[in-house]
């Protein structure tokens, strides 16, 4: 997609939704980190059903570590892979207490050293909690980048690098939110709602729906 068209894509997204927000429930950088870890291979809606009780019991690394794996497991049992996620949440909480003064790190490298935290999770936390212009590529963004021609690539890493090259700087902070919401509600995997799409005239997808 030409650079001028890419700029127009994000100008339209910004006009339609000037301040996009993530849909995960959280109260501080720590609970955001936990929510994003829990959201791997799960829906935001499903995570949001479990986290209010979890965060009421533990909204700091100290409290989460004290809660322990068994109790965390009970509280997140409705989320997929809950046993592994409970272990990771408690382990990352202990690591935050021991190595980071109970504070969520502000660098991707430090975040990725925490149990259960990969590059995508780190990018989400850096973007939402700390206002860094990172782009977290999930399945929606991967699909849209390839389908529309925004930043085609064979891997998540390639798409992330492509988006970082082509998204204009003034749109970078909110880019991944706009793309995720667009993929979740309009450019859906099985049947994109092309008639309702803000960017259908710019999109390079050859099989548009009518």
Short mmCIF file of C-alpha atoms in Angstrom, two decimals:
data_model
loop_
_atom_site.label_atom_id
_atom_site.label_comp_id
_atom_site.label_asym_id
_atom_site.label_seq_id
_atom_site.Cartn_x
_atom_site.Cartn_y
_atom_site.Cartn_z
CA UNK A 1 0.00 0.00 0.00
CA UNK A 2 1.44 3.43 -0.92
CA UNK A 3 2.60 5.61 1.98
CA UNK A 4 -0.01 8.27 1.17
CA UNK A 5 -2.78 5.67 1.43
CA UNK A 6 -1.37 4.36 4.71
CA UNK A 7 -1.42 7.88 6.15
CA UNK A 8 -5.04 8.21 4.99
CA UNK A 9 -5.96 4.89 6.65
CA UNK A 10 -4.81 6.12 10.04
CA UNK A 11 -6.23 9.61 9.54
CA UNK A 12 -9.65 7.99 9.07
CA UNK A 13 -9.20 5.76 12.11
CA UNK A 14 -8.22 8.79 14.19
CA UNK A 15 -11.22 10.81 13.00
CA UNK A 16 -13.61 7.96 13.82
CA UNK A 17 -12.03 7.15 17.20
CA UNK A 18 -9.60 9.83 18.46
CA UNK A 19 -8.74 8.07 21.74
CA UNK A 20 -8.99 4.29 21.30
CA UNK A 21 -8.73 2.19 24.43
CA UNK A 22 -7.88 -1.41 25.13
CA UNK A 23 -10.73 -3.56 26.38
CA UNK A 24 -8.96 -5.34 29.24
CA UNK A 25 -9.92 -4.34 32.78
CA UNK A 26 -7.00 -3.03 34.89
CA UNK A 27 -6.33 -0.50 37.64
CA UNK A 28 -2.57 0.10 37.48
CA UNK A 29 0.49 -1.04 35.44
CA UNK A 30 0.78 -4.25 37.46
CA UNK A 31 -2.83 -5.33 36.96
CA UNK A 32 -2.51 -4.42 33.27
CA UNK A 33 0.53 -6.68 33.01
CA UNK A 34 -1.32 -9.53 34.69
CA UNK A 35 -4.40 -9.05 32.51
CA UNK A 36 -2.34 -9.13 29.32
CA UNK A 37 -0.52 -12.29 30.46
CA UNK A 38 -3.90 -13.90 31.18
CA UNK A 39 -5.27 -12.85 27.77
CA UNK A 40 -2.90 -15.08 25.79
CA UNK A 41 -5.05 -17.52 23.78
CA UNK A 42 -8.14 -16.12 25.51
CA UNK A 43 -10.63 -13.35 24.80
CA UNK A 44 -10.54 -10.01 26.58
CA UNK A 45 -14.16 -10.56 27.60
CA UNK A 46 -13.30 -13.88 29.18
CA UNK A 47 -10.37 -12.39 31.07
CA UNK A 48 -12.50 -9.49 32.27
CA UNK A 49 -14.93 -11.91 33.91
CA UNK A 50 -12.18 -13.34 36.12
CA UNK A 51 -9.95 -10.40 36.93
CA UNK A 52 -12.24 -8.22 39.09
CA UNK A 53 -12.19 -10.83 41.86
CA UNK A 54 -8.48 -11.48 41.32
CA UNK A 55 -7.55 -7.80 41.48
CA UNK A 56 -9.82 -7.20 44.47
CA UNK A 57 -7.72 -9.78 46.29
CA UNK A 58 -4.34 -8.75 44.86
CA UNK A 59 -3.60 -5.55 42.96
CA UNK A 60 0.13 -5.36 43.78
CA UNK A 61 3.01 -7.79 43.24
CA UNK A 62 3.35 -8.33 47.00
CA UNK A 63 -0.30 -9.26 47.39
CA UNK A 64 -0.26 -11.51 44.33
CA UNK A 65 2.86 -13.34 45.53
CA UNK A 66 1.27 -13.78 48.95
CA UNK A 67 -1.93 -15.09 47.40
CA UNK A 68 -0.02 -18.05 46.00
CA UNK A 69 -0.49 -20.33 43.02
CA UNK A 70 -3.41 -22.36 44.41
CA UNK A 71 -5.57 -19.34 45.19
CA UNK A 72 -4.74 -17.60 41.90
CA UNK A 73 -5.59 -20.83 40.09
CA UNK A 74 -9.02 -20.90 41.74
CA UNK A 75 -9.70 -17.28 40.79
CA UNK A 76 -8.77 -17.63 37.10
CA UNK A 77 -10.12 -21.13 36.50
CA UNK A 78 -12.50 -19.89 33.77
CA UNK A 79 -9.57 -18.71 31.61
CA UNK A 80 -7.83 -21.06 29.20
CA UNK A 81 -4.46 -22.48 30.32
CA UNK A 82 -5.26 -21.26 33.84
CA UNK A 83 -2.81 -23.53 35.66
CA UNK A 84 0.22 -22.37 33.68
CA UNK A 85 -0.95 -18.77 33.81
CA UNK A 86 -1.42 -18.89 37.58
CA UNK A 87 2.16 -20.12 38.02
CA UNK A 88 3.45 -17.38 35.72
CA UNK A 89 1.47 -14.63 37.45
CA UNK A 90 2.79 -15.59 40.87
CA UNK A 91 6.34 -16.07 39.57
CA UNK A 92 6.41 -12.72 37.79
CA UNK A 93 5.01 -11.05 40.91
CA UNK A 94 7.82 -12.52 43.01
CA UNK A 95 10.38 -11.39 40.43
CA UNK A 96 8.98 -7.85 40.43
CA UNK A 97 9.28 -7.73 44.23
CA UNK A 98 12.77 -9.22 44.31
CA UNK A 99 14.36 -7.47 41.34
CA UNK A 100 12.34 -4.38 40.43
CA UNK A 101 11.22 -2.83 43.69
CA UNK A 102 7.67 -4.06 43.00
CA UNK A 103 7.50 -1.78 39.95
CA UNK A 104 6.64 -2.86 36.40
CA UNK A 105 9.73 -2.29 34.22
CA UNK A 106 9.59 0.29 31.47
CA UNK A 107 11.80 -1.54 28.96
CA UNK A 108 10.90 -4.39 26.64
CA UNK A 109 14.00 -6.33 27.59
CA UNK A 110 13.22 -6.30 31.32
CA UNK A 111 9.56 -7.12 30.74
CA UNK A 112 10.43 -10.11 28.56
CA UNK A 113 12.54 -11.55 31.35
CA UNK A 114 9.38 -11.96 33.45
CA UNK A 115 7.65 -15.37 33.43
CA UNK A 116 4.88 -15.58 30.86
CA UNK A 117 5.78 -12.30 29.15
CA UNK A 118 6.62 -12.33 25.46
CA UNK A 119 7.28 -9.52 23.03
CA UNK A 120 3.59 -8.87 22.29
CA UNK A 121 2.70 -8.63 26.00
CA UNK A 122 5.67 -6.35 26.63
CA UNK A 123 4.63 -4.07 23.76
CA UNK A 124 1.06 -3.81 25.05
CA UNK A 125 2.23 -2.87 28.55
CA UNK A 126 4.74 -0.32 27.27
CA UNK A 127 2.08 1.26 25.06
CA UNK A 128 -0.87 1.38 27.43
CA UNK A 129 0.84 1.80 30.80
CA UNK A 130 3.73 4.02 29.78
CA UNK A 131 2.64 5.72 26.56
CA UNK A 132 5.39 4.31 24.39
CA UNK A 133 4.59 4.09 20.63
CA UNK A 134 5.00 0.32 20.40
CA UNK A 135 2.96 -1.89 18.08
CA UNK A 136 1.83 -5.20 19.54
CA UNK A 137 0.98 -7.60 16.71
CA UNK A 138 -1.76 -10.06 17.58
CA UNK A 139 -3.77 -12.29 15.24
CA UNK A 140 -6.04 -9.38 14.25
CA UNK A 141 -3.18 -7.07 13.33
CA UNK A 142 -1.32 -9.85 11.53
CA UNK A 143 -4.42 -10.61 9.46
CA UNK A 144 -5.23 -6.98 8.65
CA UNK A 145 -1.65 -6.07 7.76
CA UNK A 146 -1.53 -8.88 5.22
CA UNK A 147 -5.12 -8.65 4.00
CA UNK A 148 -5.16 -4.89 3.37
CA UNK A 149 -1.58 -4.55 2.18
CA UNK A 150 -0.60 -2.25 5.04
CA UNK A 151 2.48 -4.23 6.03
CA UNK A 152 2.50 -7.74 4.56
CA UNK A 153 4.79 -10.26 6.18
CA UNK A 154 5.09 -14.00 6.81
CA UNK A 155 5.65 -13.69 10.57
CA UNK A 156 4.49 -11.57 13.49
CA UNK A 157 8.00 -10.11 13.75
CA UNK A 158 8.04 -9.16 10.07
CA UNK A 159 4.65 -7.47 10.31
CA UNK A 160 5.70 -5.56 13.43
CA UNK A 161 8.85 -4.34 11.70
CA UNK A 162 6.84 -3.40 8.61
CA UNK A 163 4.30 -1.41 10.59
CA UNK A 164 7.04 0.39 12.47
CA UNK A 165 8.48 1.44 9.10
CA UNK A 166 5.27 2.65 7.47
CA UNK A 167 2.93 3.98 10.19
CA UNK A 168 3.39 7.76 10.36
CA UNK A 169 4.87 8.90 13.67
CA UNK A 170 1.81 10.94 14.64
CA UNK A 171 -0.35 7.80 14.56
CA UNK A 172 2.08 5.33 16.13
CA UNK A 173 0.84 5.57 19.72
CA UNK A 174 -2.69 4.43 18.90
CA UNK A 175 -1.98 2.34 15.78
CA UNK A 176 -2.25 -1.08 17.36
CA UNK A 177 -5.49 -0.18 19.16
CA UNK A 178 -7.12 1.02 15.95
CA UNK A 179 -6.03 -2.10 14.09
CA UNK A 180 -7.12 -4.50 16.84
CA UNK A 181 -10.55 -2.91 17.09
CA UNK A 182 -10.91 -2.88 13.32
CA UNK A 183 -10.01 -6.56 13.16
CA UNK A 184 -12.25 -7.49 16.06
CA UNK A 185 -15.40 -5.73 14.85
CA UNK A 186 -15.09 -5.03 11.10
CA UNK A 187 -12.28 -6.86 9.29
CA UNK A 188 -13.15 -10.19 10.91
CA UNK A 189 -11.37 -13.41 10.03
CA UNK A 190 -14.15 -15.45 8.49
CA UNK A 191 -16.24 -12.75 6.87
CA UNK A 192 -14.98 -9.17 6.84
CA UNK A 193 -17.71 -6.56 6.91
CA UNK A 194 -16.38 -4.64 3.93
CA UNK A 195 -19.54 -2.53 3.39
CA UNK A 196 -19.05 -1.05 6.89
CA UNK A 197 -15.30 -0.54 6.49
CA UNK A 198 -13.82 2.95 6.73
CA UNK A 199 -10.91 2.06 4.49
CA UNK A 200 -12.49 -0.25 1.91
CA UNK A 201 -11.46 2.00 -1.00
CA UNK A 202 -7.83 1.89 0.14
CA UNK A 203 -7.70 -1.80 1.06
CA UNK A 204 -5.92 -4.16 -1.36
CA UNK A 205 -7.95 -7.25 -0.34
CA UNK A 206 -9.16 -8.85 -3.61
CA UNK A 207 -12.10 -10.76 -2.08
CA UNK A 208 -14.08 -7.93 -0.51
CA UNK A 209 -17.57 -8.80 0.70
CA UNK A 210 -20.61 -6.94 -0.55
#
